[in-house]
Coordinates of C-alpha atoms in Angstrom, one line a residue:
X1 CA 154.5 9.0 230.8
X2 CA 154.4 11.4 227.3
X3 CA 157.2 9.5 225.8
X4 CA 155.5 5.5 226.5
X5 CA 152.1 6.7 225.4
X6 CA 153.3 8.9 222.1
X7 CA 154.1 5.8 220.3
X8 CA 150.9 3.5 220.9
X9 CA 148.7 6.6 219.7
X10 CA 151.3 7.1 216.5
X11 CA 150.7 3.4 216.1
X12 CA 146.3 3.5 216.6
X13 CA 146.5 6.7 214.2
X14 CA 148.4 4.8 211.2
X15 CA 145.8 1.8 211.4
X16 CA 143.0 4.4 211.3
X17 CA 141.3 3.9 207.6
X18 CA 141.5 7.2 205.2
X19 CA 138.0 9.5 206.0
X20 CA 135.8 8.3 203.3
X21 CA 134.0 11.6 201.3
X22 CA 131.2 11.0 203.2
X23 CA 132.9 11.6 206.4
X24 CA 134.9 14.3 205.1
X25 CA 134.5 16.6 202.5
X26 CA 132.3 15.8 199.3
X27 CA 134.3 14.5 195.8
X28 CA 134.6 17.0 193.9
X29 CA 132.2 17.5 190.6
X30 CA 134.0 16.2 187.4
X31 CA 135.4 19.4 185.4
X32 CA 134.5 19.6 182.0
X33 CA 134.8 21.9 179.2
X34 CA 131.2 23.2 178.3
X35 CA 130.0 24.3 174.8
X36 CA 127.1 26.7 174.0
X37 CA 126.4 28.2 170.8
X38 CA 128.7 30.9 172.0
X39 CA 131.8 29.2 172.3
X40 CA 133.4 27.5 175.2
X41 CA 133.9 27.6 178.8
X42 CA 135.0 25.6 182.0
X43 CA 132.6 24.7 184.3
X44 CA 131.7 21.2 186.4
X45 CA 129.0 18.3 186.4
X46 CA 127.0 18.4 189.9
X47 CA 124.6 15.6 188.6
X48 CA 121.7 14.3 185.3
X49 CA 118.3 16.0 185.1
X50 CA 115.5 16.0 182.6
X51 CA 116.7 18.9 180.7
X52 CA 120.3 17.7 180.6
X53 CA 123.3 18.7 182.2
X54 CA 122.9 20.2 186.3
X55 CA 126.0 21.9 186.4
X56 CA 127.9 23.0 190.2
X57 CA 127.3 26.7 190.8
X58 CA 125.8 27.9 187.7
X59 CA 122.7 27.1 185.9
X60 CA 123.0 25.8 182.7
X61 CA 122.7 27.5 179.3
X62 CA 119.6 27.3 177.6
X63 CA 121.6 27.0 174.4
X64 CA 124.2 24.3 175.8
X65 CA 125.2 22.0 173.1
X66 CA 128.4 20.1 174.3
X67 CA 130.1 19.1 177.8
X68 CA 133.6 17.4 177.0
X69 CA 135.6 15.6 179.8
X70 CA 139.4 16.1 180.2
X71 CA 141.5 13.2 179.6
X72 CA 140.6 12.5 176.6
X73 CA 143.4 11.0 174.0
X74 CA 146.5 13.9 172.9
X75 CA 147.0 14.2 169.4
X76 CA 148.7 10.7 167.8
X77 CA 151.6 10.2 166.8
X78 CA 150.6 8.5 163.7
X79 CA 146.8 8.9 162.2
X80 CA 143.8 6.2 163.1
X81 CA 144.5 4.7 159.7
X82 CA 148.0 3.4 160.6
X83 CA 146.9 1.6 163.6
X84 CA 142.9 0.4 163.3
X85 CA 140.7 -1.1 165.9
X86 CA 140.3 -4.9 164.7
X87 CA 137.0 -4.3 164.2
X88 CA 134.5 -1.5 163.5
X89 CA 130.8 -2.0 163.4
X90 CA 128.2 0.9 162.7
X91 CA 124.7 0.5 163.3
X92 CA 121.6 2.6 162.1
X93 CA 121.2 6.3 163.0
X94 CA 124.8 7.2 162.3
X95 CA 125.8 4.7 165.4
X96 CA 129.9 3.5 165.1
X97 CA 131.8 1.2 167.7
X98 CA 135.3 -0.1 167.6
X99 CA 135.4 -3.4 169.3
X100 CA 135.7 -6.9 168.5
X101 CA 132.4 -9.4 167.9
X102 CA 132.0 -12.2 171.0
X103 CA 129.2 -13.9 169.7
X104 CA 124.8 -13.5 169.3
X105 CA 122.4 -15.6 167.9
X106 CA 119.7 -14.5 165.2
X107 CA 118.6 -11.6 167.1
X108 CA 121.1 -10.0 168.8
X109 CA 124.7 -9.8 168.9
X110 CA 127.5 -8.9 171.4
X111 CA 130.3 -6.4 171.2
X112 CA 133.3 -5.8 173.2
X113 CA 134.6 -2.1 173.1
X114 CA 138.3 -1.5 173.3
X115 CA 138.0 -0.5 177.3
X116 CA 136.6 -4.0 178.1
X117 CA 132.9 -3.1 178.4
X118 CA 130.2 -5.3 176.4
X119 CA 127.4 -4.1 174.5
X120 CA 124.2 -5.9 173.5
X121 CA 122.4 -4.8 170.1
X122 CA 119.3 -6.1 168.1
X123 CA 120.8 -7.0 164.7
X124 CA 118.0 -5.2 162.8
X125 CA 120.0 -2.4 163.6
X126 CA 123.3 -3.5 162.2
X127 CA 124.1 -2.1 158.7
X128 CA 128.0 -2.6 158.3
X129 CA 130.5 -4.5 159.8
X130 CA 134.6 -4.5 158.8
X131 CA 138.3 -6.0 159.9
X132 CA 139.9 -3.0 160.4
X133 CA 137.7 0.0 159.3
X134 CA 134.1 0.4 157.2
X135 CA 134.8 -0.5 153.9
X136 CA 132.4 2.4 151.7
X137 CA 128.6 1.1 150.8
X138 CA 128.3 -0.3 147.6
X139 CA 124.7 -1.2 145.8
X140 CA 123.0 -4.2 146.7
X141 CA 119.6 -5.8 147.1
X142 CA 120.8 -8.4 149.2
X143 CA 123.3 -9.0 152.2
X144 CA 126.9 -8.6 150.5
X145 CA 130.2 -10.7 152.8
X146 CA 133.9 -10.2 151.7
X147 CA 135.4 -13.2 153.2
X148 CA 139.4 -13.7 153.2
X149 CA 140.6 -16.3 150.2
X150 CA 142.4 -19.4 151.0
X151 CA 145.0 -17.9 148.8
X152 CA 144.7 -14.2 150.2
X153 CA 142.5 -12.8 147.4
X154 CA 138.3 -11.4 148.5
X155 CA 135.6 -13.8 148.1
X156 CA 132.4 -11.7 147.8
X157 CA 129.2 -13.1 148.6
X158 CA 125.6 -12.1 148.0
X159 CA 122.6 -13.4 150.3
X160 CA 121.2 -12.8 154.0
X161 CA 122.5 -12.6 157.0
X162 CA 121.1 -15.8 159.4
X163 CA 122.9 -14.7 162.6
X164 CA 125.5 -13.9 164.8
X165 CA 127.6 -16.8 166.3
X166 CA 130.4 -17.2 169.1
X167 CA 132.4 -18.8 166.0
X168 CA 131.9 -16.7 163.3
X169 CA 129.1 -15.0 160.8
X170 CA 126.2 -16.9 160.0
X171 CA 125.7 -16.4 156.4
X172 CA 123.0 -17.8 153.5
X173 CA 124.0 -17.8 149.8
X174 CA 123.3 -20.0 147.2
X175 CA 125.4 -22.9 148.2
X176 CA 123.2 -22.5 151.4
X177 CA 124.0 -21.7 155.3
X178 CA 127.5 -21.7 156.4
X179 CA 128.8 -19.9 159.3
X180 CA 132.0 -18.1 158.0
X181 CA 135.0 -17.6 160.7
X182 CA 135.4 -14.6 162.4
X183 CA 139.1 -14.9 161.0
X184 CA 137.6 -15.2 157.6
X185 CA 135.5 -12.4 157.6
X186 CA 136.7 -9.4 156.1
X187 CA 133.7 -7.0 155.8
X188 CA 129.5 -7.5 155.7
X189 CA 126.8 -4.8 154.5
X190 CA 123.4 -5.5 155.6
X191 CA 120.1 -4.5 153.6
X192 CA 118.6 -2.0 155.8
X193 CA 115.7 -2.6 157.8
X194 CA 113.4 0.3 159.1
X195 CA 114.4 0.8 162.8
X196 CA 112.3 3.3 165.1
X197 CA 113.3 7.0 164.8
X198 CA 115.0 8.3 167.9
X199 CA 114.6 11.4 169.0
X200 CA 115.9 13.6 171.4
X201 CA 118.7 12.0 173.8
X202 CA 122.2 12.3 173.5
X203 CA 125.7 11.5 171.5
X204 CA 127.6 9.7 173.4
X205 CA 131.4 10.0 172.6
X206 CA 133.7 6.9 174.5
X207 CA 136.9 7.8 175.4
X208 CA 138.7 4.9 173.3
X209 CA 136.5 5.1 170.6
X210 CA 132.9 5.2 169.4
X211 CA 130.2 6.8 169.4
X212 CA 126.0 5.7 170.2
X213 CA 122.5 7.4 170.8
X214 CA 121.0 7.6 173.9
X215 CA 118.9 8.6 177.1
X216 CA 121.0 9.6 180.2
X217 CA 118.3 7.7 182.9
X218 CA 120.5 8.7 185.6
X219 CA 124.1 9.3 187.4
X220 CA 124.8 7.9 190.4
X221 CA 128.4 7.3 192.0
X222 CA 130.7 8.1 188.6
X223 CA 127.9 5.6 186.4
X224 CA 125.5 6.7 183.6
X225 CA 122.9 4.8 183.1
X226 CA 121.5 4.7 179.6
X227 CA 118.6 3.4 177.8
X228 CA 119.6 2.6 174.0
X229 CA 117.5 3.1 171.3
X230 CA 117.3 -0.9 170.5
X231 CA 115.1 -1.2 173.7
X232 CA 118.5 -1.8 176.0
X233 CA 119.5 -0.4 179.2
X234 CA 123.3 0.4 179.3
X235 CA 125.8 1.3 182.1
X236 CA 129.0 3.1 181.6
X237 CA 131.5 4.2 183.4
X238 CA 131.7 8.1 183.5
X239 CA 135.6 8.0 183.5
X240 CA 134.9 6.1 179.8
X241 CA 133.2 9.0 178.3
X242 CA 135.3 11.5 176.2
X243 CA 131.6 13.8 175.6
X244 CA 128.0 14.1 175.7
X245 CA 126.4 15.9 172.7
X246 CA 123.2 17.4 172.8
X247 CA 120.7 16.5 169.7
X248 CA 116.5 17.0 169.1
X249 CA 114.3 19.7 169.4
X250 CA 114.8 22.9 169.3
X251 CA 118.0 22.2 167.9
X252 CA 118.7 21.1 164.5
X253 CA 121.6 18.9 163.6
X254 CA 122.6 19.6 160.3
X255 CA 124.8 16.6 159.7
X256 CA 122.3 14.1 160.8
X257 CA 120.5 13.9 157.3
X258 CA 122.0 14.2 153.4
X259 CA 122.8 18.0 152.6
X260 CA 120.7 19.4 149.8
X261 CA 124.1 18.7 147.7
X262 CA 127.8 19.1 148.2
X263 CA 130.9 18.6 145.7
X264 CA 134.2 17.6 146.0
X265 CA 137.3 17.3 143.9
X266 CA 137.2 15.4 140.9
X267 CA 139.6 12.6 141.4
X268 CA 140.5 10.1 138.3
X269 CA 140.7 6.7 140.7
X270 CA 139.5 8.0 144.1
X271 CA 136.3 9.1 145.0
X272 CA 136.5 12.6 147.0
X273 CA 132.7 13.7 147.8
X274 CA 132.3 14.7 151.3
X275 CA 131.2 12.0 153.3
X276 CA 128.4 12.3 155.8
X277 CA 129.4 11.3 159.3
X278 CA 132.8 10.0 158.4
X279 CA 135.9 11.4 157.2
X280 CA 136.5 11.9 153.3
X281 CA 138.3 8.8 153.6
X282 CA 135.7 6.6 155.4
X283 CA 137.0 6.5 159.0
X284 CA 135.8 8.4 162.2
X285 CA 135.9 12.1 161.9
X286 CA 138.8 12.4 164.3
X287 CA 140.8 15.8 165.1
X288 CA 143.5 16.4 167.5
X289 CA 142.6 13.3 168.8
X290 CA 139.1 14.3 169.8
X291 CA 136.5 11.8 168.2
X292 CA 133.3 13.5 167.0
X293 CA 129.7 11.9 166.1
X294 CA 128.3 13.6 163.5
X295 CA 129.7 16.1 160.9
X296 CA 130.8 16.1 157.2
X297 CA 134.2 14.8 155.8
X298 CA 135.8 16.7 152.8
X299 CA 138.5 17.0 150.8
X300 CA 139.6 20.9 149.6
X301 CA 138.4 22.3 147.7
X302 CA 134.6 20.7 148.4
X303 CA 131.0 22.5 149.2
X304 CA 128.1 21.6 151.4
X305 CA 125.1 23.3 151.3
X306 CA 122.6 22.7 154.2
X307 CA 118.9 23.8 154.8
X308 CA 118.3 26.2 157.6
X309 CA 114.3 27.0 158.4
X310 CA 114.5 30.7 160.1
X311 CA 117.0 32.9 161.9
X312 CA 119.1 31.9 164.3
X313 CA 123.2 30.8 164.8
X314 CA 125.2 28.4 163.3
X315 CA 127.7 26.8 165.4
X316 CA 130.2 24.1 164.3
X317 CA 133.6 23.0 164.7
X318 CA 136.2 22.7 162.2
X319 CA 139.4 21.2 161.4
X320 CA 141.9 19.4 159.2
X321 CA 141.2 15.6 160.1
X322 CA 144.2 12.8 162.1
X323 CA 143.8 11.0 159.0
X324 CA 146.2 13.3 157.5
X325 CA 149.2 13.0 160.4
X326 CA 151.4 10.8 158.4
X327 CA 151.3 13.0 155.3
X328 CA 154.6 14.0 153.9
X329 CA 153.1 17.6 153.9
X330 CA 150.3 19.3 155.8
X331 CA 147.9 21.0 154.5
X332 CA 146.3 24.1 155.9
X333 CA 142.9 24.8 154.9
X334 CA 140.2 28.0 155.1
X335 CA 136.4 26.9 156.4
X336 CA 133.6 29.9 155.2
X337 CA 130.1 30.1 155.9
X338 CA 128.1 31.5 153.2
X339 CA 124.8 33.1 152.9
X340 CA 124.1 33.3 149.2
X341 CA 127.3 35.4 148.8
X342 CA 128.0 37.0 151.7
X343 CA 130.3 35.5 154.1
X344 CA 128.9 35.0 157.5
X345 CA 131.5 33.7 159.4
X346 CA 135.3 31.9 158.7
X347 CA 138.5 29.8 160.3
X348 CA 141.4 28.0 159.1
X349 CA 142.9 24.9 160.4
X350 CA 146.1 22.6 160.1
X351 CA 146.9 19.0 160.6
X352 CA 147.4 18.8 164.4
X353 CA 145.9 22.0 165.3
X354 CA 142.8 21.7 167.6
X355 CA 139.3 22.0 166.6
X356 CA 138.4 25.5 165.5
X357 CA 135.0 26.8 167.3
X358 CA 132.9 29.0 164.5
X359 CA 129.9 30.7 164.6
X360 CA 127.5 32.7 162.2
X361 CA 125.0 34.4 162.9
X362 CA 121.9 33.5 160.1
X363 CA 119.2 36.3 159.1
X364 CA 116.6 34.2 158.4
X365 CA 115.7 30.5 156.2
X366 CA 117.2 29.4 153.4
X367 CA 120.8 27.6 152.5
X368 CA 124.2 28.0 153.9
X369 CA 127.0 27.1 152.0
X370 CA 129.6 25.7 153.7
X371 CA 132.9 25.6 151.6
X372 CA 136.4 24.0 152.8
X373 CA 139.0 25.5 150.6
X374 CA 143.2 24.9 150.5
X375 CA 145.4 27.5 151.1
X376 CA 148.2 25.9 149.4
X377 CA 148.8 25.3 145.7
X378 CA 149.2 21.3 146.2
X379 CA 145.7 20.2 148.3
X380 CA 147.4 17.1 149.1
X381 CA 146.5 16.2 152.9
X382 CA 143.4 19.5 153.0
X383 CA 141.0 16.9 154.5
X384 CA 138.6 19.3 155.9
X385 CA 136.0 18.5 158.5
X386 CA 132.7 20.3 159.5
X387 CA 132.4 18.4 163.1
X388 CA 128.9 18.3 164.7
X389 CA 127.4 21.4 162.8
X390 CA 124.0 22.5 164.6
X391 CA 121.7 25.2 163.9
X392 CA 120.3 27.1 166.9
X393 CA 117.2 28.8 166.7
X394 CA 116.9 32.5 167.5
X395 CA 114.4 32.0 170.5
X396 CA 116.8 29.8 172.2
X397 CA 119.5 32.4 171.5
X398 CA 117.4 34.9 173.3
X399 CA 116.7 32.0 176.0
X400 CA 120.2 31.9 176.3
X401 CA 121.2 35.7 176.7

């Protein structure tokens, strides 16, 4: 009797659907790599709340600046530059998206990032647009277009912006309103118009590229939910975020405004000032394949020198930017905080290597010098990068323990 009923139960049991979590055991919390001002550790996302982050077993720090999901791209092969997103479009408040434009009208216009998911944004918040990369601001009082020649030279046009079409760039110049090709259009810089400040929120980084403010609303079932600061709400897949960076009060983001100067190499042809919120070459500030929102792009040796109001810790990462992966040789470069003349804290970093985690404790308000300097005769290849530099202040140290 064993032997006829043994198979018909083998058979029931293999039609029997998988347990579900819910009838099982719970899905496990995403891991994550978490940042404080203190350096890094592991640790895993239980859920959203009003102060950020509720982490699974452990509260979260007071001073947490980072969390960073695993999966996100190795180092290239080859750098960004030799293998651009067709499009790049940055938006005000130090907002950059790789993507391709699907269309608008006057008001708004639509954008499909490299995963597949579309974006809507009000074009008063569009400041550049470009085929292949940003091309560097140059000085205008009016709308500037570089449209492709008939006979492959730049046609650069001066006027306004009229809208945002399935077709192509609806543009106003003297000859009047013509909407330009998508194929035809090369690069466009926008007059900027005053946007609201946003404060507070979050970086988010994508995992194929990108970077935009917002406010986590919620996550439910692997989705964020965001509201953006053009007045949009925004869903995103959890799985497409490489990090979430902490910004606003009590923190202070020191590569979210102008430093009080900085100085690069003199170059006779190229220009190598440090670049705020790009790379010293004008692309995203990239390291070991890790994409990072804010920061300051140099080229050794190069200075920035930031305000700081009281005591408290500096906290930043460094590195030597992707940009640099196809050079003939790699450079290695030396990172120092400065206090006046005292050194407060230092690194060094290669092509390759992965971002370096530094820290410097600061006695009290005034300026930090931050200097990149090459550690080889021939600076060829010492792009330098300050990524996402923050200053914490000393009661949320203590907060923080």
């Amino acid at each position: 009797m064993f032997q006829v009923l043994l198979p018909a139960v083998l058979a029931l049991l293999a039609q029997r659907p998988a347990a579900s979590p819910a009838e099982g055991h719970p899905p496990a919390s995403p891991a994550l790599l978490l940042l404080t001002s203190m350096g890094e550790q592991d640790a895993r996302l239980a859920g959203w709340g009003p102060a950020g982050p509720v982490l699974d077993g452990m509260a979260t720090p007071a001073d947490w600046l980072e969390i960073r999901f695993p999966g996100a791209p190795a180092v290239p092969a080859v750098p960004a530059a030799a293998a651009p997103a067709a499009w790049e479009v940055e938006l005000a408040h130090g907002v950059c998206l790789p993507g391709t434009p699907i269309g608008g009208d006057e008001r708004h216009a639509f954008w499909r990032l490299p995963s597949g998911l579309e974006l809507r944004f009000d074009s008063l918040w569009l400041r550049r647009l470009g085929a292949g990369g940003l091309r560097r601001p140059a000085p205008a009082d009016q709308d500037l277009l570089w449209l492709r020649g008939p006979e492959g030279g730049v046609d650069r046009r001066s006027g306004w912006m009229v809208g945002w079409r399935d077709t192509g760039l609806d543009f106003e110049d003297q000859s009047g309103a013509h909407v330009h090709p998508w194929g035809r259009v090369l690069a466009l810089q926008l007059v900027q118009e005053e946007v609201p400040e946003w404060d507070g929120g979050v970086w988010i980084v994508l995992q194929q590229g990108g970077h935009l403010l917002a406010r986590v609303e919620s996550l439910e079932s692997g989705q964020l939910r965001l509201a953006v600061p053009w007045g949009d709400a925004w869903t995103v897949p959890l799985a497409q975020v490489a990090a979430l960076r902490r910004r606003g009060a009590p923190l202070e983001a020191l590569a979210e405004r102008a430093p009080l100067r900085s100085r690069g190499p003199d170059g006779p042809v190229l220009d190598w000032s440090p670049r705020l919120g790009r790379s010293v070459e004008g692309r995203a500030l990239r390291v070991a394949g890790m994409e990072f929102a804010t920061g300051f792009g140099t080229h050794a040796p190069a200075e920035v020198v930031v305000a700081v109001p009281g005591p408290g810790r500096f906290a930043a990462r460094v590195g030597v930017d992707d940009e640099t992966l196809a050079f003939r040789s790699r450079a290695v470069v030396r990172f120092r905080v400065l206090w006046g003349d005292e050194e407060l804290a230092q690194a060094q970093a290669a092509a390759g290597q992965a971002p370096q985690f530094l820290r410097a404790e600061v006695p009290g308000a005034g300026e930090l010098r931050l200097l990149c300097e090459p550690l080889e005769e021939v600076a060829a290849g010492a792009h330098g990068d300050w990524l996402d530099p923050v200053f914490v202040p000393a009661s949320l140290v203590q907060a923080s323990g």
